[in-house]
């Protein structure tokens, strides 16, 4: 039996990472955590680059695991290897951005599962986009993972947020391309085993949306997931926003508008929700131009103004930073440009009509006797 590791009178704390071919980022990950933990533990799942050598140079204990298409199996093997009282679980493309100094005091005698804030950075058309998610990553001894992919720690313990922020840049185009297909195959296996699990349905919808751009099927899976998702599920906010987006992109604008109407109360304090509503109203002004000025554009304006009223909500799960500030302001500018365009066209229409009526009056015989 492996020896339990202790740090003086305190519970032992290990950083636990599974990795394969992460030579480009493993050092950043390990060195960000090294000042705050007792040990760095890396389980390599078959690297062919310098991942192992770099991890060892950082002072990590490196174990080896034969990959069996199961992230939970690898996570659990890494936790066994760590054999620590508390485990801080990280991915190689993450790093501690803030709060590491709190880690020691968070490892208490009373076990719980700690949710850290993961701040994901990506770019879309050269625009930096940041979204925060709350994910369980601080685990006491004995907690284990379930599911082949998008694995989750499972234990009858209270969950609470802790003041730790991880940076994450794993959603860049290059890194997403590396994952393309791998997760799909594992998710298909999960769907076979758990066809009514709302989280699996949600993740499969995300995979369809992001890797195949099949928004129609993605919306179908999101809708199925939503029917089964508990009202307090932490991913429900993201699920609803993705359903609205996918319905719209799938050409089901009217259905998206109906759905949004059902959620006005539920997401009354979500800038992401009103941002999506504003986009739906703006798109409706194009689809139904006769009502653009009287209905759709004023509703779009109100939605984006509501975004600014709420402001950014970094603590709301998977809220995109900017939808409560500069992105909403940019959309408002677009709404007013569209309104000016419609007004200009309307003015042009009536000026033209006036000229036609004048010409008609000049050439039409008088009705007077």
mmCIF file of C-alpha atoms in Angstrom:
data_model
loop_
_atom_site.group_PDB
_atom_site.id
_atom_site.type_symbol
_atom_site.label_atom_id
_atom_site.label_comp_id
_atom_site.label_asym_id
_atom_site.label_seq_id
_atom_site.Cartn_x
_atom_site.Cartn_y
_atom_site.Cartn_z
ATOM 1 C CA UNK A 1 0.000 0.000 0.000
ATOM 2 C CA UNK A 2 1.330 3.433 -0.885
ATOM 3 C CA UNK A 3 2.376 5.759 1.889
ATOM 4 C CA UNK A 4 0.084 8.610 2.901
ATOM 5 C CA UNK A 5 1.707 11.987 2.445
ATOM 6 C CA UNK A 6 1.476 14.657 5.132
ATOM 7 C CA UNK A 7 2.590 18.231 5.465
ATOM 8 C CA UNK A 8 3.384 18.728 9.154
ATOM 9 C CA UNK A 9 0.195 19.192 11.183
ATOM 10 C CA UNK A 10 -1.837 20.067 8.080
ATOM 11 C CA UNK A 11 -3.687 17.762 5.690
ATOM 12 C CA UNK A 12 -1.611 16.881 2.655
ATOM 13 C CA UNK A 13 -2.429 18.651 -0.604
ATOM 14 C CA UNK A 14 -1.424 17.506 -4.079
ATOM 15 C CA UNK A 15 -1.851 19.011 -7.519
ATOM 16 C CA UNK A 16 -3.217 16.222 -9.732
ATOM 17 C CA UNK A 17 -2.956 16.441 -13.535
ATOM 18 C CA UNK A 18 -3.540 13.964 -16.345
ATOM 19 C CA UNK A 19 -1.704 14.848 -19.535
ATOM 20 C CA UNK A 20 -0.723 13.688 -22.994
ATOM 21 C CA UNK A 21 1.408 15.689 -25.411
ATOM 22 C CA UNK A 22 1.094 18.913 -23.432
ATOM 23 C CA UNK A 23 4.727 20.050 -23.706
ATOM 24 C CA UNK A 24 3.569 23.517 -24.735
ATOM 25 C CA UNK A 25 1.715 24.277 -21.516
ATOM 26 C CA UNK A 26 2.478 21.722 -18.766
ATOM 27 C CA UNK A 27 5.197 23.885 -17.211
ATOM 28 C CA UNK A 28 2.885 26.890 -16.889
ATOM 29 C CA UNK A 29 0.300 24.709 -15.165
ATOM 30 C CA UNK A 30 2.677 23.060 -12.705
ATOM 31 C CA UNK A 31 4.661 26.136 -11.765
ATOM 32 C CA UNK A 32 1.482 28.142 -11.116
ATOM 33 C CA UNK A 33 0.476 25.645 -8.421
ATOM 34 C CA UNK A 34 3.874 24.663 -7.032
ATOM 35 C CA UNK A 35 4.062 27.411 -4.350
ATOM 36 C CA UNK A 36 0.759 26.316 -2.823
ATOM 37 C CA UNK A 37 0.795 22.494 -2.762
ATOM 38 C CA UNK A 38 2.917 19.784 -1.164
ATOM 39 C CA UNK A 39 3.403 17.734 -4.324
ATOM 40 C CA UNK A 40 2.916 17.875 -8.068
ATOM 41 C CA UNK A 41 1.484 14.629 -9.454
ATOM 42 C CA UNK A 42 1.200 14.049 -13.202
ATOM 43 C CA UNK A 43 -0.266 10.946 -14.776
ATOM 44 C CA UNK A 44 0.903 10.683 -18.380
ATOM 45 C CA UNK A 45 -1.466 8.843 -20.719
ATOM 46 C CA UNK A 46 0.949 8.243 -23.596
ATOM 47 C CA UNK A 47 2.878 11.377 -24.528
ATOM 48 C CA UNK A 48 5.216 11.279 -27.516
ATOM 49 C CA UNK A 49 6.611 14.775 -26.914
ATOM 50 C CA UNK A 50 8.588 16.221 -23.973
ATOM 51 C CA UNK A 51 5.672 16.373 -21.544
ATOM 52 C CA UNK A 52 7.170 13.850 -19.111
ATOM 53 C CA UNK A 53 10.643 15.409 -19.093
ATOM 54 C CA UNK A 54 9.252 18.920 -18.578
ATOM 55 C CA UNK A 55 6.997 17.746 -15.741
ATOM 56 C CA UNK A 56 9.887 16.015 -14.015
ATOM 57 C CA UNK A 57 12.060 19.100 -14.423
ATOM 58 C CA UNK A 58 9.324 21.055 -12.607
ATOM 59 C CA UNK A 59 9.593 18.621 -9.708
ATOM 60 C CA UNK A 60 6.524 16.533 -10.499
ATOM 61 C CA UNK A 61 6.123 12.866 -9.702
ATOM 62 C CA UNK A 62 5.143 11.301 -13.022
ATOM 63 C CA UNK A 63 3.170 8.086 -13.344
ATOM 64 C CA UNK A 64 2.100 6.315 -16.525
ATOM 65 C CA UNK A 65 -1.318 5.090 -17.593
ATOM 66 C CA UNK A 66 -2.416 3.191 -20.681
ATOM 67 C CA UNK A 67 -5.229 5.179 -22.270
ATOM 68 C CA UNK A 68 -8.513 3.227 -22.463
ATOM 69 C CA UNK A 69 -10.857 5.908 -23.878
ATOM 70 C CA UNK A 70 -12.083 6.843 -20.416
ATOM 71 C CA UNK A 71 -11.215 10.146 -18.738
ATOM 72 C CA UNK A 72 -12.685 9.050 -15.401
ATOM 73 C CA UNK A 73 -10.444 5.997 -15.341
ATOM 74 C CA UNK A 74 -7.413 8.211 -15.876
ATOM 75 C CA UNK A 75 -8.549 10.810 -13.313
ATOM 76 C CA UNK A 76 -9.168 8.113 -10.718
ATOM 77 C CA UNK A 77 -5.792 6.466 -11.362
ATOM 78 C CA UNK A 78 -4.146 9.857 -10.867
ATOM 79 C CA UNK A 79 -5.981 10.360 -7.558
ATOM 80 C CA UNK A 80 -4.831 6.934 -6.384
ATOM 81 C CA UNK A 81 -1.274 7.828 -7.369
ATOM 82 C CA UNK A 82 -1.495 11.111 -5.431
ATOM 83 C CA UNK A 83 -2.830 9.375 -2.312
ATOM 84 C CA UNK A 84 -3.322 12.754 -0.667
ATOM 85 C CA UNK A 85 -5.759 14.134 1.895
ATOM 86 C CA UNK A 86 -6.809 16.848 -0.559
ATOM 87 C CA UNK A 87 -6.388 17.048 -4.316
ATOM 88 C CA UNK A 88 -6.397 20.091 -6.577
ATOM 89 C CA UNK A 89 -7.343 18.753 -10.008
ATOM 90 C CA UNK A 90 -6.157 20.728 -13.027
ATOM 91 C CA UNK A 91 -5.851 20.253 -16.773
ATOM 92 C CA UNK A 92 -2.526 20.960 -18.424
ATOM 93 C CA UNK A 93 -3.972 23.930 -20.348
ATOM 94 C CA UNK A 94 -5.030 25.622 -17.100
ATOM 95 C CA UNK A 95 -3.087 27.677 -14.588
ATOM 96 C CA UNK A 96 -3.811 29.287 -11.233
ATOM 97 C CA UNK A 97 -4.689 32.874 -12.052
ATOM 98 C CA UNK A 98 -5.515 33.984 -8.513
ATOM 99 C CA UNK A 99 -6.348 32.722 -5.048
ATOM 100 C CA UNK A 100 -3.631 30.097 -4.655
ATOM 101 C CA UNK A 101 -2.693 31.576 -1.288
ATOM 102 C CA UNK A 102 -6.069 30.433 0.073
ATOM 103 C CA UNK A 103 -5.574 26.776 -0.784
ATOM 104 C CA UNK A 104 -4.019 25.645 2.476
ATOM 105 C CA UNK A 105 -6.795 27.124 4.609
ATOM 106 C CA UNK A 106 -9.421 25.558 2.330
ATOM 107 C CA UNK A 107 -8.204 22.042 3.166
ATOM 108 C CA UNK A 108 -10.236 21.495 6.290
ATOM 109 C CA UNK A 109 -11.021 18.507 8.478
ATOM 110 C CA UNK A 110 -14.598 18.537 7.197
ATOM 111 C CA UNK A 111 -14.683 17.112 3.653
ATOM 112 C CA UNK A 112 -16.528 18.952 0.885
ATOM 113 C CA UNK A 113 -16.106 19.453 -2.858
ATOM 114 C CA UNK A 114 -14.776 22.847 -3.862
ATOM 115 C CA UNK A 115 -15.874 24.675 -7.023
ATOM 116 C CA UNK A 116 -13.210 26.891 -8.551
ATOM 117 C CA UNK A 117 -13.839 29.556 -11.170
ATOM 118 C CA UNK A 118 -12.419 28.593 -14.553
ATOM 119 C CA UNK A 119 -11.907 31.652 -16.716
ATOM 120 C CA UNK A 120 -11.750 30.504 -20.335
ATOM 121 C CA UNK A 121 -10.061 32.766 -22.856
ATOM 122 C CA UNK A 122 -10.633 32.460 -26.584
ATOM 123 C CA UNK A 123 -10.829 34.640 -29.677
ATOM 124 C CA UNK A 124 -13.572 35.032 -32.273
ATOM 125 C CA UNK A 125 -12.726 37.111 -35.325
ATOM 126 C CA UNK A 126 -9.812 38.649 -33.366
ATOM 127 C CA UNK A 127 -12.142 39.624 -30.508
ATOM 128 C CA UNK A 128 -11.123 38.293 -27.106
ATOM 129 C CA UNK A 129 -13.969 36.447 -25.412
ATOM 130 C CA UNK A 130 -13.911 35.385 -21.784
ATOM 131 C CA UNK A 131 -16.445 33.216 -19.985
ATOM 132 C CA UNK A 132 -16.377 31.901 -16.419
ATOM 133 C CA UNK A 133 -17.537 28.485 -15.262
ATOM 134 C CA UNK A 134 -17.780 27.081 -11.751
ATOM 135 C CA UNK A 135 -16.379 23.544 -11.729
ATOM 136 C CA UNK A 136 -15.525 21.178 -8.885
ATOM 137 C CA UNK A 137 -11.750 20.837 -8.698
ATOM 138 C CA UNK A 138 -10.823 20.696 -4.997
ATOM 139 C CA UNK A 139 -11.486 17.170 -3.752
ATOM 140 C CA UNK A 140 -10.968 15.450 -0.415
ATOM 141 C CA UNK A 141 -9.518 11.967 -0.220
ATOM 142 C CA UNK A 142 -11.758 9.227 -1.555
ATOM 143 C CA UNK A 143 -13.803 11.149 -4.137
ATOM 144 C CA UNK A 144 -13.843 9.517 -7.570
ATOM 145 C CA UNK A 145 -14.974 10.458 -11.076
ATOM 146 C CA UNK A 146 -17.672 8.992 -13.314
ATOM 147 C CA UNK A 147 -18.275 9.168 -17.117
ATOM 148 C CA UNK A 148 -15.876 8.495 -20.003
ATOM 149 C CA UNK A 149 -15.817 12.135 -21.090
ATOM 150 C CA UNK A 150 -16.894 15.427 -19.469
ATOM 151 C CA UNK A 151 -16.267 13.439 -16.328
ATOM 152 C CA UNK A 152 -17.724 14.542 -12.999
ATOM 153 C CA UNK A 153 -16.611 13.860 -9.408
ATOM 154 C CA UNK A 154 -19.345 12.059 -7.519
ATOM 155 C CA UNK A 155 -19.707 11.948 -3.724
ATOM 156 C CA UNK A 156 -22.444 12.637 -1.137
ATOM 157 C CA UNK A 157 -20.684 15.813 -0.017
ATOM 158 C CA UNK A 158 -21.696 19.454 0.073
ATOM 159 C CA UNK A 159 -20.424 21.564 -2.830
ATOM 160 C CA UNK A 160 -19.247 25.113 -2.255
ATOM 161 C CA UNK A 161 -17.430 27.782 -4.221
ATOM 162 C CA UNK A 162 -13.875 28.569 -3.218
ATOM 163 C CA UNK A 163 -11.920 31.781 -4.041
ATOM 164 C CA UNK A 164 -9.646 30.168 -6.626
ATOM 165 C CA UNK A 165 -9.519 31.207 -10.287
ATOM 166 C CA UNK A 166 -7.970 29.072 -13.030
ATOM 167 C CA UNK A 167 -7.068 30.578 -16.362
ATOM 168 C CA UNK A 168 -7.803 28.339 -19.346
ATOM 169 C CA UNK A 169 -6.919 28.703 -23.020
ATOM 170 C CA UNK A 170 -7.933 25.261 -24.271
ATOM 171 C CA UNK A 171 -10.659 26.624 -26.561
ATOM 172 C CA UNK A 172 -8.348 28.155 -29.141
ATOM 173 C CA UNK A 173 -9.017 26.923 -32.681
ATOM 174 C CA UNK A 174 -5.820 24.873 -32.718
ATOM 175 C CA UNK A 175 -6.565 23.089 -29.455
ATOM 176 C CA UNK A 176 -10.219 22.474 -30.302
ATOM 177 C CA UNK A 177 -9.094 20.889 -33.561
ATOM 178 C CA UNK A 178 -6.925 18.428 -31.606
ATOM 179 C CA UNK A 179 -9.979 17.317 -29.604
ATOM 180 C CA UNK A 180 -12.289 17.117 -32.600
ATOM 181 C CA UNK A 181 -13.658 13.622 -33.063
ATOM 182 C CA UNK A 182 -12.125 12.202 -29.884
ATOM 183 C CA UNK A 183 -14.850 13.531 -27.617
ATOM 184 C CA UNK A 184 -17.562 12.691 -30.161
ATOM 185 C CA UNK A 185 -16.706 8.995 -30.094
ATOM 186 C CA UNK A 186 -16.668 8.912 -26.287
ATOM 187 C CA UNK A 187 -19.926 10.863 -26.046
ATOM 188 C CA UNK A 188 -21.620 8.417 -28.400
ATOM 189 C CA UNK A 189 -20.646 5.593 -26.039
ATOM 190 C CA UNK A 190 -21.987 7.599 -23.093
ATOM 191 C CA UNK A 191 -25.280 8.171 -24.947
ATOM 192 C CA UNK A 192 -25.670 4.436 -25.467
ATOM 193 C CA UNK A 193 -25.101 3.778 -21.762
ATOM 194 C CA UNK A 194 -27.017 6.822 -20.445
ATOM 195 C CA UNK A 195 -29.591 7.870 -23.083
ATOM 196 C CA UNK A 196 -31.657 9.948 -20.647
ATOM 197 C CA UNK A 197 -28.835 11.632 -18.731
ATOM 198 C CA UNK A 198 -29.449 15.374 -19.284
ATOM 199 C CA UNK A 199 -25.785 16.307 -18.849
ATOM 200 C CA UNK A 200 -24.701 13.789 -21.504
ATOM 201 C CA UNK A 201 -27.421 15.076 -23.861
ATOM 202 C CA UNK A 202 -26.263 18.646 -23.193
ATOM 203 C CA UNK A 203 -22.627 17.820 -23.891
ATOM 204 C CA UNK A 204 -23.507 15.938 -27.075
ATOM 205 C CA UNK A 205 -25.457 18.991 -28.245
ATOM 206 C CA UNK A 206 -22.404 21.167 -27.574
ATOM 207 C CA UNK A 207 -20.232 18.754 -29.511
ATOM 208 C CA UNK A 208 -22.594 18.881 -32.498
ATOM 209 C CA UNK A 209 -22.758 22.663 -32.344
ATOM 210 C CA UNK A 210 -19.020 23.205 -32.123
ATOM 211 C CA UNK A 211 -17.569 20.468 -34.292
ATOM 212 C CA UNK A 212 -20.141 19.949 -37.065
ATOM 213 C CA UNK A 213 -22.127 23.230 -36.974
ATOM 214 C CA UNK A 214 -25.249 21.046 -37.137
ATOM 215 C CA UNK A 215 -27.416 23.520 -35.238
ATOM 216 C CA UNK A 216 -30.654 21.677 -35.945
ATOM 217 C CA UNK A 217 -29.490 18.462 -34.270
ATOM 218 C CA UNK A 218 -27.747 20.431 -31.530
ATOM 219 C CA UNK A 219 -31.009 22.221 -30.739
ATOM 220 C CA UNK A 220 -32.823 18.880 -30.621
ATOM 221 C CA UNK A 221 -30.370 17.497 -28.067
ATOM 222 C CA UNK A 222 -30.473 20.696 -26.028
ATOM 223 C CA UNK A 223 -34.274 20.565 -25.962
ATOM 224 C CA UNK A 224 -34.214 16.924 -24.814
ATOM 225 C CA UNK A 225 -31.643 17.771 -22.147
ATOM 226 C CA UNK A 226 -33.715 20.710 -20.907
ATOM 227 C CA UNK A 227 -36.785 18.512 -20.383
ATOM 228 C CA UNK A 228 -34.726 16.354 -18.001
ATOM 229 C CA UNK A 229 -32.542 18.997 -16.334
ATOM 230 C CA UNK A 230 -33.195 19.985 -12.727
ATOM 231 C CA UNK A 231 -34.062 23.661 -12.184
ATOM 232 C CA UNK A 232 -30.940 24.140 -10.033
ATOM 233 C CA UNK A 233 -28.506 22.293 -12.309
ATOM 234 C CA UNK A 234 -25.351 24.444 -12.585
ATOM 235 C CA UNK A 235 -25.214 24.062 -16.380
ATOM 236 C CA UNK A 236 -28.880 25.026 -16.949
ATOM 237 C CA UNK A 237 -28.044 28.653 -17.741
ATOM 238 C CA UNK A 238 -25.541 27.648 -20.424
ATOM 239 C CA UNK A 239 -27.973 25.051 -21.764
ATOM 240 C CA UNK A 240 -30.768 27.610 -22.205
ATOM 241 C CA UNK A 241 -28.488 30.138 -23.898
ATOM 242 C CA UNK A 242 -27.118 27.517 -26.291
ATOM 243 C CA UNK A 243 -30.620 26.336 -27.144
ATOM 244 C CA UNK A 244 -31.695 29.874 -28.098
ATOM 245 C CA UNK A 245 -28.543 30.370 -30.170
ATOM 246 C CA UNK A 246 -28.843 27.026 -31.960
ATOM 247 C CA UNK A 247 -32.557 27.409 -32.690
ATOM 248 C CA UNK A 248 -31.863 30.771 -34.302
ATOM 249 C CA UNK A 249 -28.911 29.471 -36.312
ATOM 250 C CA UNK A 250 -31.028 26.485 -37.402
ATOM 251 C CA UNK A 251 -33.603 28.833 -38.924
ATOM 252 C CA UNK A 252 -36.123 28.327 -36.119
ATOM 253 C CA UNK A 253 -36.348 31.979 -35.095
ATOM 254 C CA UNK A 254 -40.010 31.867 -34.092
ATOM 255 C CA UNK A 255 -39.432 28.857 -31.827
ATOM 256 C CA UNK A 256 -36.471 30.615 -30.235
ATOM 257 C CA UNK A 257 -38.580 33.708 -29.554
ATOM 258 C CA UNK A 258 -41.297 31.547 -27.974
ATOM 259 C CA UNK A 259 -38.742 29.823 -25.747
ATOM 260 C CA UNK A 260 -37.240 33.138 -24.705
ATOM 261 C CA UNK A 261 -40.699 34.372 -23.724
ATOM 262 C CA UNK A 262 -41.065 31.394 -21.388
ATOM 263 C CA UNK A 263 -37.802 32.227 -19.576
ATOM 264 C CA UNK A 264 -38.237 35.946 -18.895
ATOM 265 C CA UNK A 265 -38.694 35.377 -15.175
ATOM 266 C CA UNK A 266 -36.128 32.602 -14.797
ATOM 267 C CA UNK A 267 -33.294 34.596 -16.349
ATOM 268 C CA UNK A 268 -34.403 38.091 -15.347
ATOM 269 C CA UNK A 269 -30.899 38.840 -14.017
ATOM 270 C CA UNK A 270 -28.876 37.258 -16.808
ATOM 271 C CA UNK A 271 -27.179 39.641 -19.264
ATOM 272 C CA UNK A 272 -26.536 36.655 -21.550
ATOM 273 C CA UNK A 273 -30.274 35.974 -21.769
ATOM 274 C CA UNK A 274 -31.203 39.525 -22.715
ATOM 275 C CA UNK A 275 -28.281 39.629 -25.152
ATOM 276 C CA UNK A 276 -29.722 36.562 -26.904
ATOM 277 C CA UNK A 277 -33.190 38.136 -26.814
ATOM 278 C CA UNK A 278 -31.788 41.281 -28.400
ATOM 279 C CA UNK A 279 -30.214 39.245 -31.193
ATOM 280 C CA UNK A 280 -33.501 37.394 -31.778
ATOM 281 C CA UNK A 281 -35.406 40.677 -31.985
ATOM 282 C CA UNK A 282 -32.811 42.151 -34.347
ATOM 283 C CA UNK A 283 -33.033 39.102 -36.606
ATOM 284 C CA UNK A 284 -36.821 39.288 -36.492
ATOM 285 C CA UNK A 285 -36.602 42.853 -37.821
ATOM 286 C CA UNK A 286 -34.914 41.425 -40.911
ATOM 287 C CA UNK A 287 -37.359 38.529 -41.253
ATOM 288 C CA UNK A 288 -40.436 40.698 -40.694
ATOM 289 C CA UNK A 289 -39.427 44.146 -41.997
ATOM 290 C CA UNK A 290 -42.985 45.531 -41.929
ATOM 291 C CA UNK A 291 -42.896 45.338 -38.112
ATOM 292 C CA UNK A 292 -39.224 46.333 -37.761
ATOM 293 C CA UNK A 293 -39.809 49.924 -36.674
ATOM 294 C CA UNK A 294 -42.983 49.397 -34.694
ATOM 295 C CA UNK A 295 -42.063 46.187 -32.855
ATOM 296 C CA UNK A 296 -38.790 44.331 -33.348
ATOM 297 C CA UNK A 297 -36.167 47.079 -33.187
ATOM 298 C CA UNK A 298 -37.713 48.761 -30.105
ATOM 299 C CA UNK A 299 -37.759 45.348 -28.387
ATOM 300 C CA UNK A 300 -34.137 44.750 -29.387
ATOM 301 C CA UNK A 301 -33.196 48.126 -27.958
ATOM 302 C CA UNK A 302 -34.935 47.343 -24.667
ATOM 303 C CA UNK A 303 -33.185 43.968 -24.436
ATOM 304 C CA UNK A 304 -29.708 45.413 -24.944
ATOM 305 C CA UNK A 305 -30.451 48.271 -22.543
ATOM 306 C CA UNK A 306 -31.425 45.641 -19.979
ATOM 307 C CA UNK A 307 -28.014 44.014 -20.527
ATOM 308 C CA UNK A 308 -26.342 47.282 -19.569
ATOM 309 C CA UNK A 309 -28.610 47.650 -16.532
ATOM 310 C CA UNK A 310 -27.662 44.211 -15.248
ATOM 311 C CA UNK A 311 -23.983 44.577 -16.136
ATOM 312 C CA UNK A 312 -21.509 41.744 -16.495
ATOM 313 C CA UNK A 313 -22.065 38.804 -14.148
ATOM 314 C CA UNK A 314 -18.735 36.979 -13.792
ATOM 315 C CA UNK A 315 -20.177 34.741 -11.060
ATOM 316 C CA UNK A 316 -23.039 33.529 -13.269
ATOM 317 C CA UNK A 317 -22.072 30.160 -14.689
ATOM 318 C CA UNK A 318 -20.832 30.391 -18.286
ATOM 319 C CA UNK A 319 -21.672 34.053 -18.591
ATOM 320 C CA UNK A 320 -19.695 35.741 -21.363
ATOM 321 C CA UNK A 321 -17.964 38.838 -20.066
ATOM 322 C CA UNK A 322 -18.905 41.827 -22.189
ATOM 323 C CA UNK A 323 -22.557 40.989 -22.859
ATOM 324 C CA UNK A 324 -23.445 43.256 -19.952
ATOM 325 C CA UNK A 325 -21.158 46.027 -21.192
ATOM 326 C CA UNK A 326 -19.293 46.668 -24.453
ATOM 327 C CA UNK A 327 -20.893 43.906 -26.571
ATOM 328 C CA UNK A 328 -24.360 45.186 -25.623
ATOM 329 C CA UNK A 329 -23.351 48.773 -26.415
ATOM 330 C CA UNK A 330 -22.103 47.688 -29.853
ATOM 331 C CA UNK A 331 -25.416 45.928 -30.500
ATOM 332 C CA UNK A 332 -27.328 49.044 -29.488
ATOM 333 C CA UNK A 333 -25.354 51.033 -32.044
ATOM 334 C CA UNK A 334 -26.315 48.453 -34.667
ATOM 335 C CA UNK A 335 -29.998 48.681 -33.672
ATOM 336 C CA UNK A 336 -29.985 52.443 -34.131
ATOM 337 C CA UNK A 337 -28.209 52.155 -37.472
ATOM 338 C CA UNK A 338 -30.878 49.705 -38.598
ATOM 339 C CA UNK A 339 -33.610 52.034 -37.361
ATOM 340 C CA UNK A 340 -32.056 54.934 -39.313
ATOM 341 C CA UNK A 341 -31.834 52.694 -42.366
ATOM 342 C CA UNK A 342 -35.515 51.785 -42.131
ATOM 343 C CA UNK A 343 -36.499 55.408 -41.502
ATOM 344 C CA UNK A 344 -34.414 56.579 -44.453
ATOM 345 C CA UNK A 345 -36.007 53.929 -46.672
ATOM 346 C CA UNK A 346 -39.444 54.891 -45.399
ATOM 347 C CA UNK A 347 -38.750 58.566 -46.086
ATOM 348 C CA UNK A 348 -37.472 57.683 -49.539
ATOM 349 C CA UNK A 349 -40.621 55.605 -50.182
ATOM 350 C CA UNK A 350 -42.970 58.464 -49.284
ATOM 351 C CA UNK A 351 -40.950 61.054 -51.204
ATOM 352 C CA UNK A 352 -41.109 58.814 -54.250
ATOM 353 C CA UNK A 353 -44.832 58.247 -53.702
ATOM 354 C CA UNK A 354 -45.374 61.986 -53.432
ATOM 355 C CA UNK A 355 -43.603 62.548 -56.755
ATOM 356 C CA UNK A 356 -45.669 59.815 -58.407
ATOM 357 C CA UNK A 357 -48.871 61.286 -57.022
ATOM 358 C CA UNK A 358 -47.883 64.745 -58.268
ATOM 359 C CA UNK A 359 -47.226 63.395 -61.738
ATOM 360 C CA UNK A 360 -50.502 61.521 -61.630
ATOM 361 C CA UNK A 361 -52.355 64.664 -60.593
ATOM 362 C CA UNK A 362 -50.763 66.609 -63.440
ATOM 363 C CA UNK A 363 -51.742 64.095 -66.122
ATOM 364 C CA UNK A 364 -55.123 62.972 -64.805
ATOM 365 C CA UNK A 365 -58.128 64.964 -66.113
ATOM 366 C CA UNK A 366 -59.936 66.912 -63.429
ATOM 367 C CA UNK A 367 -62.979 65.209 -61.954
ATOM 368 C CA UNK A 368 -64.665 68.597 -61.580
ATOM 369 C CA UNK A 369 -67.483 69.318 -64.001
#
